[in-house]
Coordinates of C-alpha atoms in Angstrom, one line a residue:
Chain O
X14 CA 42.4 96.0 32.4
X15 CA 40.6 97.1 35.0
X16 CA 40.0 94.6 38.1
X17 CA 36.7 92.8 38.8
X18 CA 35.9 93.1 42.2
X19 CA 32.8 90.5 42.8
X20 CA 32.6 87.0 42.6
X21 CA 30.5 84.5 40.3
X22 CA 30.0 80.7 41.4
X23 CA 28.6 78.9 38.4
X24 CA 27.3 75.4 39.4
X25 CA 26.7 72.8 37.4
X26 CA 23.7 71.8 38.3
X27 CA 21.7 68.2 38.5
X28 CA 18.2 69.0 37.6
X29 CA 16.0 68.6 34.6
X30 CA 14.2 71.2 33.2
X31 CA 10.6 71.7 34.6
X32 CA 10.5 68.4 35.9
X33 CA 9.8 68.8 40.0
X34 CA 11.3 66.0 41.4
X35 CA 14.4 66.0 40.0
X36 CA 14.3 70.1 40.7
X37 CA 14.0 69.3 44.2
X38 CA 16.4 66.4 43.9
X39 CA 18.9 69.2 43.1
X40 CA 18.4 71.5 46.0
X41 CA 19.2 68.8 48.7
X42 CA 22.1 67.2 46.7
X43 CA 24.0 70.7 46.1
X44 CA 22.9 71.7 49.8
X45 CA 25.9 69.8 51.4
X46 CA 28.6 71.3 49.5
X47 CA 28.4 74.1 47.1
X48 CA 25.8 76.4 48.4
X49 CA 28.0 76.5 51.3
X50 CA 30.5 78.1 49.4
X51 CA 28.5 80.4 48.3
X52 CA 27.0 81.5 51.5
X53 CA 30.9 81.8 52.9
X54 CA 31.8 83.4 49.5
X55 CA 28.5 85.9 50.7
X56 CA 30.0 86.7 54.0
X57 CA 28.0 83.9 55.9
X58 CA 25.0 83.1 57.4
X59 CA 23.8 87.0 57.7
X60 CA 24.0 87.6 54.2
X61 CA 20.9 88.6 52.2
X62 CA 20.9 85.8 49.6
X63 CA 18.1 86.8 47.1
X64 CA 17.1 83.9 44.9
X65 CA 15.5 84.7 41.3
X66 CA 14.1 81.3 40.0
X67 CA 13.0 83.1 36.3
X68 CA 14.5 80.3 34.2
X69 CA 12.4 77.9 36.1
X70 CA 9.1 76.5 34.4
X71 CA 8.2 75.8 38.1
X72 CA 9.2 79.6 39.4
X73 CA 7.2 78.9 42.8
X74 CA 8.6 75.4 43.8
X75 CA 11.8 76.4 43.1
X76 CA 12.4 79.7 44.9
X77 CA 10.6 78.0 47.9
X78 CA 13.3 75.3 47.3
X79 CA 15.9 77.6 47.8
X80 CA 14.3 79.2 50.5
X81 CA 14.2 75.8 52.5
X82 CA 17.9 75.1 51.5
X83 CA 19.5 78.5 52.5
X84 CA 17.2 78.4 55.9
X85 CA 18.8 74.5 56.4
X86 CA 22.1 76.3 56.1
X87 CA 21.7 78.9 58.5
X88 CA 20.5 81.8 56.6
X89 CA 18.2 84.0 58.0
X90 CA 18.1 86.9 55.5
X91 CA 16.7 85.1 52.2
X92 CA 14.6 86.2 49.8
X93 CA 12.7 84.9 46.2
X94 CA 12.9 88.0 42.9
X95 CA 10.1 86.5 40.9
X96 CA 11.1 88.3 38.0
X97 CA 8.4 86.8 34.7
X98 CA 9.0 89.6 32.8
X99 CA 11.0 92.5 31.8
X100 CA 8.2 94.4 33.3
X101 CA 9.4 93.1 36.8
X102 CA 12.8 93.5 36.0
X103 CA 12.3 97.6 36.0
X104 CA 9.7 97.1 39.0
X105 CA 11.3 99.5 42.0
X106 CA 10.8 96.1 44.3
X107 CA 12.9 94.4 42.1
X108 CA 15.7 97.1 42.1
X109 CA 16.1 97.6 45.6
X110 CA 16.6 93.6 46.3
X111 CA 19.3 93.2 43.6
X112 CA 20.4 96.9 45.2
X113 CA 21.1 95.6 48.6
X114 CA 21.7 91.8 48.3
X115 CA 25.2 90.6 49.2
X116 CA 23.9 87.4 47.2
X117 CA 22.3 87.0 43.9
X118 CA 21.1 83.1 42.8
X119 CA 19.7 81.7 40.0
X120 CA 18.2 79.0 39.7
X121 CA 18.1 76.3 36.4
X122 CA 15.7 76.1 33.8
X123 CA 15.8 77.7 30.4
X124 CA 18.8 79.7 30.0
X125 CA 17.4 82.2 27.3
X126 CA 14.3 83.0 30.0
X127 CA 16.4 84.8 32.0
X128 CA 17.9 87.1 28.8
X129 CA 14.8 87.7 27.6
X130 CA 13.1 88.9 30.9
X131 CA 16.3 90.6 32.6
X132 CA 18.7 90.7 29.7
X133 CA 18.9 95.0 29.1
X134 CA 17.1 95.8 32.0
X135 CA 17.5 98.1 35.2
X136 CA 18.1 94.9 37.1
X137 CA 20.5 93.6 35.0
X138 CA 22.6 96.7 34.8
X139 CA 22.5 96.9 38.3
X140 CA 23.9 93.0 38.7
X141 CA 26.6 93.8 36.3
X142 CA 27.5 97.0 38.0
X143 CA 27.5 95.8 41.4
X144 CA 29.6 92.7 40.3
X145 CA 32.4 94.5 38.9
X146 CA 32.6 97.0 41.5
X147 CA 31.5 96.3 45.0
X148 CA 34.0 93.3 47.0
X149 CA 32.2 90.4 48.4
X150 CA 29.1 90.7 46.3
X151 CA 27.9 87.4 45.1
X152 CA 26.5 85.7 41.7
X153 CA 26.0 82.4 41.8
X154 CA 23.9 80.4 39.5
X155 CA 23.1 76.6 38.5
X156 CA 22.7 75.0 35.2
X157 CA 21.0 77.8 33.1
X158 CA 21.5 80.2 35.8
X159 CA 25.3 79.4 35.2
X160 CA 25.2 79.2 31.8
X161 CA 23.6 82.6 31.1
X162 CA 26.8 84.5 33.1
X163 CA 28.1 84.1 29.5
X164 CA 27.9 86.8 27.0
X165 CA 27.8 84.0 23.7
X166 CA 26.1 81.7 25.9
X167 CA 24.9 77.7 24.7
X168 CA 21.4 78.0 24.7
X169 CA 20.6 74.5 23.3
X170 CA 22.5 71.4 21.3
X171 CA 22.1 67.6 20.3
X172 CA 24.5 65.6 22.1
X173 CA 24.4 63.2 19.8
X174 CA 25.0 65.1 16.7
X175 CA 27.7 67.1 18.2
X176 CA 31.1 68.3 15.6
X177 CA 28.4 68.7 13.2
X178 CA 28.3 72.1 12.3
X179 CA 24.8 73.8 13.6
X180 CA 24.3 71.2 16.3
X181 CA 24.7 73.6 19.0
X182 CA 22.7 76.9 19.0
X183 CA 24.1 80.0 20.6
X184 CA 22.3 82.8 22.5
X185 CA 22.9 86.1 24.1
X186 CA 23.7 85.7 28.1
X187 CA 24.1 88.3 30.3
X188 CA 27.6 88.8 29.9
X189 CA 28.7 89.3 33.4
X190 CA 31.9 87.1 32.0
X191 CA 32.4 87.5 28.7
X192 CA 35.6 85.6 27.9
X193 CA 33.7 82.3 28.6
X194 CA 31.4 80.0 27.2
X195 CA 29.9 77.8 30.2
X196 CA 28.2 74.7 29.9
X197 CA 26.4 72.4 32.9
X198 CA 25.4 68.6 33.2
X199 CA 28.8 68.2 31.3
X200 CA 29.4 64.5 31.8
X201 CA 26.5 63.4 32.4
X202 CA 24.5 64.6 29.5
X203 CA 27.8 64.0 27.5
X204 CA 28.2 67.8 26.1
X205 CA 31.6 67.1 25.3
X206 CA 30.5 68.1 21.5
X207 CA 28.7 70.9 21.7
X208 CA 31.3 72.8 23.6
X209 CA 33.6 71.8 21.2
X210 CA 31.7 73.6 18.6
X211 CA 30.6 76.8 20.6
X212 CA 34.4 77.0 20.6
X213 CA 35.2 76.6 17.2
X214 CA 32.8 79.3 16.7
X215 CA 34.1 82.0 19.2
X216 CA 38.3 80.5 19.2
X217 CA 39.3 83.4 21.7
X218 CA 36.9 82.2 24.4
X219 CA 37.4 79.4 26.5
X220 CA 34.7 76.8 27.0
X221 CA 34.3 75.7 31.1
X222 CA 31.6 72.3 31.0
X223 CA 30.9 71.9 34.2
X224 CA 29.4 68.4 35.8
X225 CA 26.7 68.3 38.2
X226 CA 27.4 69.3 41.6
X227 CA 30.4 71.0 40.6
X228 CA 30.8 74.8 40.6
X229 CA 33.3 77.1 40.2
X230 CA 34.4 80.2 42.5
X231 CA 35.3 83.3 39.9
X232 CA 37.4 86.2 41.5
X233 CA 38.9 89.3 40.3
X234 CA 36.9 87.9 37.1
X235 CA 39.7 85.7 36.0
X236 CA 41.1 83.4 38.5
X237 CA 38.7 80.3 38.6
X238 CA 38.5 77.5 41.6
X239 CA 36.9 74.1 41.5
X240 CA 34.4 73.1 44.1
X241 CA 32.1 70.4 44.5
X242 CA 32.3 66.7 43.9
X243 CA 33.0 66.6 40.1
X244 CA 35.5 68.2 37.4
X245 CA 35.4 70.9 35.2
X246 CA 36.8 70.6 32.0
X247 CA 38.1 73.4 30.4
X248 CA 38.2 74.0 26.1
X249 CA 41.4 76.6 25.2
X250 CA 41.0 76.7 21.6
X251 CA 43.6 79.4 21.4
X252 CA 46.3 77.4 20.2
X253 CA 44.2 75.7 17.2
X254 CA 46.0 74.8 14.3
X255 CA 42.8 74.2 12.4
X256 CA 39.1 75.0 12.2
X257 CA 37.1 75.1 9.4
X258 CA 34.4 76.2 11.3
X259 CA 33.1 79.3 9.2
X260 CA 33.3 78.2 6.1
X261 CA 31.4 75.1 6.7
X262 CA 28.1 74.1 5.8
X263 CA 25.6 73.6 8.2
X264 CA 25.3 69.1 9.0
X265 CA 28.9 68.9 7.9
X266 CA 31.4 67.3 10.2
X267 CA 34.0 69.5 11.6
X268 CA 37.4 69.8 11.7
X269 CA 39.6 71.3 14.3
X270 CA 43.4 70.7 15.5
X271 CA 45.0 71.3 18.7
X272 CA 42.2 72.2 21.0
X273 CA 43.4 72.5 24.5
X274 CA 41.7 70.4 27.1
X275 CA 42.4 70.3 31.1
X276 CA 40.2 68.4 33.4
X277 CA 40.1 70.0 36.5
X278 CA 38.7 69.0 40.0
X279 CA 38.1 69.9 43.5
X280 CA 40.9 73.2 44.5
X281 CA 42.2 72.9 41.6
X282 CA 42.8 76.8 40.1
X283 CA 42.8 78.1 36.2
X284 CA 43.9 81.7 35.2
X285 CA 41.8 82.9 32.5
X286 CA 43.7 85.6 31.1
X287 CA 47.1 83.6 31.1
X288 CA 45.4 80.4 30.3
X289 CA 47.8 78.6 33.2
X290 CA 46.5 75.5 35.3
X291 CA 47.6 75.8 39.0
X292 CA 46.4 72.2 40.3
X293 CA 46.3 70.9 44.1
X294 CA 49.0 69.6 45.5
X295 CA 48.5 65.6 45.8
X296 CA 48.2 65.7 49.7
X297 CA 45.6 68.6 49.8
X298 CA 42.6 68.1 52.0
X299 CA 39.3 68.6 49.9
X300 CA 38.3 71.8 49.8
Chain D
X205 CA 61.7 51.1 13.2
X206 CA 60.2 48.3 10.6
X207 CA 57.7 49.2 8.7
X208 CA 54.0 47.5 8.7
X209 CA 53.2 46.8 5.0
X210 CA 49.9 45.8 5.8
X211 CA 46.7 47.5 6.2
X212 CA 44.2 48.4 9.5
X213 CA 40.8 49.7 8.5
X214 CA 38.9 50.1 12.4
X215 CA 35.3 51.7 11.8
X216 CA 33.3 53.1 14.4
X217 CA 30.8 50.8 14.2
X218 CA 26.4 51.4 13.8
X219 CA 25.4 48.6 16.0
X220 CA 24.4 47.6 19.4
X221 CA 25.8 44.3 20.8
X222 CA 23.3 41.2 20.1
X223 CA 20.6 43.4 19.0
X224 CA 19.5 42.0 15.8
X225 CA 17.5 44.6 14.2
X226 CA 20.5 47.2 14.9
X227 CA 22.8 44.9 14.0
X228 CA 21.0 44.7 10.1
X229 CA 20.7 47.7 10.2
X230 CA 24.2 49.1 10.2
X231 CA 25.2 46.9 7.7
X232 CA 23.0 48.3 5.2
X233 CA 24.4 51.9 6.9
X234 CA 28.0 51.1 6.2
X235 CA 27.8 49.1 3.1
X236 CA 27.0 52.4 1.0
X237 CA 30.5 54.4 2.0
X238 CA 33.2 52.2 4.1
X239 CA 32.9 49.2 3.4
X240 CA 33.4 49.5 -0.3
X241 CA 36.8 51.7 1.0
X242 CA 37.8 47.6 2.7
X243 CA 36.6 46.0 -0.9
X244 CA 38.8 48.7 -2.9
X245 CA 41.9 48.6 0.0
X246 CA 42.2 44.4 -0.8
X247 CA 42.2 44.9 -4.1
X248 CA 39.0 45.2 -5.6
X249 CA 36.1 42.8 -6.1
X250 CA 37.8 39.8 -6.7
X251 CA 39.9 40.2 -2.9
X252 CA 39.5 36.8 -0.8
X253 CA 37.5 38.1 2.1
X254 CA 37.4 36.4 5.4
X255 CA 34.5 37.3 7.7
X256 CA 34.8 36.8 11.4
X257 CA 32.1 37.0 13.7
X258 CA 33.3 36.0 16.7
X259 CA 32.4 39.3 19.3
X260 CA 29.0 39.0 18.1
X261 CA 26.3 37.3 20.4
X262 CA 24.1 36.3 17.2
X263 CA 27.1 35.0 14.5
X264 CA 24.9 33.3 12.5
X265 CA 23.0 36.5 11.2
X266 CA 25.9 38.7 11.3
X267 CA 28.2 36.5 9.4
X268 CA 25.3 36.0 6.5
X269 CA 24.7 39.5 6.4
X270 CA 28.2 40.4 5.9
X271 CA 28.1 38.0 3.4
X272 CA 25.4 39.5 1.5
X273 CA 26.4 43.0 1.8
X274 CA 30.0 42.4 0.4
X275 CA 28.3 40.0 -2.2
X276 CA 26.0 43.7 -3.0
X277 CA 29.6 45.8 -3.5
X278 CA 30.5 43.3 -6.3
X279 CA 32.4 40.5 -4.3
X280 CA 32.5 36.8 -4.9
X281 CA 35.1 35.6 -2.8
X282 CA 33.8 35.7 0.3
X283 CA 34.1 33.6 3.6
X284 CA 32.9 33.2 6.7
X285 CA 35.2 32.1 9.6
X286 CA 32.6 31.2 12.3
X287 CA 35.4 30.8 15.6
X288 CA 33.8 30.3 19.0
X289 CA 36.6 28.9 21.0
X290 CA 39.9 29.2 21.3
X291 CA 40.1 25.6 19.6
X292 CA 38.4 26.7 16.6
X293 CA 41.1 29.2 16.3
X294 CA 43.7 25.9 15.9
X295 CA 42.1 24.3 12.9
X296 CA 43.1 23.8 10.0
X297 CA 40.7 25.1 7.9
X298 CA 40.7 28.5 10.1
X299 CA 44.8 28.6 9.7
X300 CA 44.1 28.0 5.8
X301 CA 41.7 30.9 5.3
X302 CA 43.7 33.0 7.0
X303 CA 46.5 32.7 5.2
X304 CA 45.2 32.6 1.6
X305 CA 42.6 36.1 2.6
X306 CA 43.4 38.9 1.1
X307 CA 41.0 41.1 3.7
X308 CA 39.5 40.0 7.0
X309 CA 37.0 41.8 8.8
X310 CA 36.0 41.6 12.4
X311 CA 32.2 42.0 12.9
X312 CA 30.9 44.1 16.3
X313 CA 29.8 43.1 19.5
X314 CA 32.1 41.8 22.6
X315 CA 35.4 42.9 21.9
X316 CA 36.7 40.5 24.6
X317 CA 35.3 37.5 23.4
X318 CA 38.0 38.2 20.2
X319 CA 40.8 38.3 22.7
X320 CA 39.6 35.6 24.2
X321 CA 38.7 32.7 21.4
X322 CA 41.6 34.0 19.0
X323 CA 44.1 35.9 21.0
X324 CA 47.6 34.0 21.7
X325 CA 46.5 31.4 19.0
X326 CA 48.1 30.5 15.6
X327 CA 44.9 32.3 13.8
X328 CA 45.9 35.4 16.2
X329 CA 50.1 34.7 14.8
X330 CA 49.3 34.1 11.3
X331 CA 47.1 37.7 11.3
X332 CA 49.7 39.5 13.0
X333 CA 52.6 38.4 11.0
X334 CA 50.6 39.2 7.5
X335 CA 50.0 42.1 8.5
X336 CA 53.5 43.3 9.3
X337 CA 54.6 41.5 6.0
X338 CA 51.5 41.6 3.4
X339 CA 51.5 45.1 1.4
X340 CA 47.8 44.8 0.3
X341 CA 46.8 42.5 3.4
X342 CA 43.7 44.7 5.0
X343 CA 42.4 43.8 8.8
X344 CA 39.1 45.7 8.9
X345 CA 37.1 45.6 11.8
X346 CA 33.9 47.8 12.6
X347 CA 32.9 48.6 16.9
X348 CA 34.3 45.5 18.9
X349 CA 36.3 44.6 15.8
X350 CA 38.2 47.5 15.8
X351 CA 39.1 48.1 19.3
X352 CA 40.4 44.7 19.5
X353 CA 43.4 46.2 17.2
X354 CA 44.8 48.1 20.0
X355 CA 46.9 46.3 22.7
X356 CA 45.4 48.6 25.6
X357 CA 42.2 47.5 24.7
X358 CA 39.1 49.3 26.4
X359 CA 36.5 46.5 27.2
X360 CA 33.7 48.5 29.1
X361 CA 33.0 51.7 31.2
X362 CA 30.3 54.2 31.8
X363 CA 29.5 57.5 30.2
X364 CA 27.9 59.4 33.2
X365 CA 30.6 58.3 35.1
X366 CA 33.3 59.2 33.1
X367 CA 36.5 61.4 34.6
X368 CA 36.3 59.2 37.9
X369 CA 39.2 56.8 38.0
X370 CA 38.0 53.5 37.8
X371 CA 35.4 54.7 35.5
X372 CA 37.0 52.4 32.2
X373 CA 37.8 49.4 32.2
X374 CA 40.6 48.2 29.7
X375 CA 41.7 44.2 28.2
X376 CA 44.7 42.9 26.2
X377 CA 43.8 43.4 22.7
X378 CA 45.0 41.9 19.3
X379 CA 47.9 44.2 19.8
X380 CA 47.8 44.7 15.9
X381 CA 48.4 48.7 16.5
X382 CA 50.1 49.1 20.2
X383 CA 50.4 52.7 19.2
X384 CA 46.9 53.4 19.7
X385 CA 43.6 52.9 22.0
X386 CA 40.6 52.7 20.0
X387 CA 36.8 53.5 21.2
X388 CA 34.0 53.6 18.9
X389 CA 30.3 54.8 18.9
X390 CA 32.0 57.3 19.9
X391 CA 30.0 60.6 19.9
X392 CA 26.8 58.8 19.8
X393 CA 27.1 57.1 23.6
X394 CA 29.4 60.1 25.0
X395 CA 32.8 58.2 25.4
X396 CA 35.2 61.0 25.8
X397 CA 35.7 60.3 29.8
X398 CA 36.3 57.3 29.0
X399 CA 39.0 57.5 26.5
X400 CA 40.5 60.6 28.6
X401 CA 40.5 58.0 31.4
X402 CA 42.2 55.4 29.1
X403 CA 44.6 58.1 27.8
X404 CA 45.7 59.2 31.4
X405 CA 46.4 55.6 32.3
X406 CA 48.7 55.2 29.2
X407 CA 49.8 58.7 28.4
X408 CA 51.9 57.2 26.0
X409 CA 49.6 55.8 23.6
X410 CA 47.1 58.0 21.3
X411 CA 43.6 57.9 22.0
X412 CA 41.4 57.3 18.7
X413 CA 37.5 58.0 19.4
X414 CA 35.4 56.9 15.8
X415 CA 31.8 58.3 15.6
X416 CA 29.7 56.0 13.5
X417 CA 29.9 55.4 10.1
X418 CA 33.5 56.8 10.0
X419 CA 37.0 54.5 10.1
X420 CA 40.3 55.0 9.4
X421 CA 42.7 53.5 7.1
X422 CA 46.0 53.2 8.4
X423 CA 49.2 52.2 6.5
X424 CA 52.6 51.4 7.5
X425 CA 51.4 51.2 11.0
X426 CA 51.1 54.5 11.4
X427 CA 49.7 56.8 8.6
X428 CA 45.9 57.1 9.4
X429 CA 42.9 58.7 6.8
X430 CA 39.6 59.3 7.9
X431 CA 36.7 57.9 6.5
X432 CA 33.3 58.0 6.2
X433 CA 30.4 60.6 7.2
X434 CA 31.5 61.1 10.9
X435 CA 34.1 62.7 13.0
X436 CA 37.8 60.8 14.3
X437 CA 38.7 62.2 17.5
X438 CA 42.0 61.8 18.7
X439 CA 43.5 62.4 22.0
X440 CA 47.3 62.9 22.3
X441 CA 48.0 63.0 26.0
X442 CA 52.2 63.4 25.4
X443 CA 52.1 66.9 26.4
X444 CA 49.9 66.1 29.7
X445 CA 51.6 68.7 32.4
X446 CA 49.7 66.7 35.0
X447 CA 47.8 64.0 35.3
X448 CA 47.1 62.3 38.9
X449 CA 45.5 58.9 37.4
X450 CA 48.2 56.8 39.0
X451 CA 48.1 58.3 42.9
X452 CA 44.2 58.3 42.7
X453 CA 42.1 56.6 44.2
X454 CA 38.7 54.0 42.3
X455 CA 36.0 56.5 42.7
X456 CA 37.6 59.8 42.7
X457 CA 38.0 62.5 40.3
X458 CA 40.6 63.0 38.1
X459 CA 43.3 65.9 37.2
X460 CA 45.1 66.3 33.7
X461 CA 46.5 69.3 32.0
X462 CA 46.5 69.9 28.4
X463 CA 45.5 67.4 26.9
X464 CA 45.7 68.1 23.4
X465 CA 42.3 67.1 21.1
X466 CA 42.1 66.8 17.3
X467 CA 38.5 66.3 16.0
X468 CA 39.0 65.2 12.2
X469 CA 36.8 64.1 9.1
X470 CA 37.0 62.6 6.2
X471 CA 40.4 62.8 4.1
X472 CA 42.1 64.7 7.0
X473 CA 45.3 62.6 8.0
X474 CA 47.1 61.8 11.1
X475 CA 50.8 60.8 11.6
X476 CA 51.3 58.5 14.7
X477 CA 54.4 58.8 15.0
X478 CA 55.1 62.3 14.7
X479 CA 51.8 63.0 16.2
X480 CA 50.8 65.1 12.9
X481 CA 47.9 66.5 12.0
X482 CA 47.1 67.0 8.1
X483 CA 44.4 68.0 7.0
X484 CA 42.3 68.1 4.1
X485 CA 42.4 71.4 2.0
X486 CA 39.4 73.0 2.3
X487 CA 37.9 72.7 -1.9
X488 CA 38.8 68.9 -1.8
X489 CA 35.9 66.4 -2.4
X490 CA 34.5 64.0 -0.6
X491 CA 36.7 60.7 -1.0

């Protein structure tokens, strides 16, 4: 297998879709901790951070958001993609930002936005080329920007009707981490369901349901750290005993044994490919 | 080990405490599938059943629509044991009907108002030894009703703010079942924090999680079935690698490592002890 050399930092974020001030809520909550990381992840405060808010329904608010929070931080090379269509995704502007960015971040919204208008595109290629290749370069994303890094990625789901087959509806992402299925606002929109069923569905991935303002720092595209002020709980449904997911009828409960959950926090560590937990020491300092 | 001859029937519950209209409701929900599994467990139609409203906030309407639903299935032995106190408890005519019932069946609502008006009383004695002795002798008991049968009781906790010690908060229980803790409602108001949080605190017990509209018969105090149109999810924390619930902190995150998750339907089966999973071949109807 050959080695990843970039870094992702899904987030989990704390906004709703489309709704302003709980968008701008966000920003100055996850200010404090996790962009931080992932402005040191981006080789700090000189990094060229470029922000594409495409899943937003508020596009302009949002990337100015950004633009405010990364400036509070210290940055002083920061810059908004617009990208509303595939069209701008092949724009030569567009290509020479994602080109010569150390930093890529998107923003939430509607995951399935940012397939539709960068999924197959020269900008997307580029991201995915640049991530597994060049050291130190950055993708970091929030709530649908997190969730897309997926290749079968969640793209909708009933909390409340969760372990009934067809409650959760899958989507292509952009697969810049295939051997996950990434989920945001975990606990507080109480997802625990829906994962459980992307899961069932693809039993060789491994679900990550992050909670808001908790992120996680992806290296050598494997080996996973917690940040941020919440857990992450992780769904290893490699050791199932039972799922009768594909032979089920859609609206019929489910039925799996043995899923595989950890719930992870702050520094604690998670090898994808071994499926190992490495967690803090008790008398670690917060990271 | 002795065995328990008696029967436990805990359903997940439809209603929400003292709401009237919900509370109707679910009893013309549950009547159609489990309650006519607690009519056929007693014995039939002609089982002496003994309703107990005491969790509920409106007892009056509960206990008469109890009444009239079992009266629907067929019954004509039915009874209404109104306790409100701890004294009420001591009567006479409570010990009587609780020692001639053949089934007796613990409405919703406050789940700590049943520990504290029957718990540690001769009503509370005279259950408890029936149903270690009694083959036939059913305790049903749907939401409050049914996590009053654990020992480890939960009694309240928050959804958003699940995963943060200090999150649940637990109560003694009937201890009919010490084996387990029991949450209901369960996928409907996102309660898998909270029963994580329970499970970390007593890793030793199994966590049972009842969606609505779905119980679980258990015999010999320890052979569980699941019924009904929703999902049992159960959470076996004995092969937890870490858990940091005991050095934490109120407030603060919290750390465990495999914990292993069944999510079953109805027919599948569950051995306590052994900490079994069966489950239902696939062609087998509906019970």
């Amino acid at each position: 297998m050959k080695l990843i050399k970039g870094t992702l930092i899904p987030i989990g974020g704390n906004e709703d879709k489309g709704i302003e001030a709980n968008e701008n809520y966000t920003l100055e909550f996850i200010e404090e901790g996790i962009l931080a990381h992932v402005v040191r992840e981006s080789g700090g405060i000189d990094a060229k951070i470029v922000i594409i808010p495409t899943a937003s329904s508020i596009p302009d608010e949002v990337g100015k958001n950004y633009l405010d929070t990364f400036a509070k931080l210290g940055c002083k090379n920061i810059h908004i993609l617009d990208i509303r269509s595939k069209e701008d995704s092949e724009k030569q502007a567009s290509i020479d930002l994602v080109k010569t960015a150390n930093c890529i971040m998107f923003s939430g919204g509607d995951q399935s936005k940012i397939t539709d208008k960068i999924g197959g595109t020269t900008t997307h290629s580029i991201l995915a080329e640049r991530y597994k290749n060049e050291t130190g370069f950055v993708i970091a994303g929030t709530s649908a920007g997190a969730m897309v890094m997926a290749n079968e990625m969640i793209s909708g789901g009933s909390a409340t009707e969760a372990f009934v087959k067809g409650a959760v509806s899958m989507y292509k992402g952009l697969g810049l981490i295939p051997e996950l299925i990434i989920d945001t606002h975990f606990i507080q929109r109480g997802r625990f369901g829906r994962q459980s069923e992307a899961v069932a569905k693809f039993p060789h991935l491994l679900g990550i349901g992050l909670a808001e303002d908790t992120g996680m720092i992806i290296q050598n595209g494997n080996d996973c750290t917690v940040i941020g002020s919440g857990m992450a709980i992780l769904f290893d449904g490699s050791k199932l005993t039972h799922n009768n997911e594909e032979i089920l009828k859609e609206g019929t409960p489910m039925t799996m044994a043995n899923l595989c959950i950890h719930v992870l926090s702050n520094g604690d560590k998670f090898d994808i490919k071994n499926r190992k937990v490495s967690v803090l020491p008790i008398k670690e300092p917060f990271i």
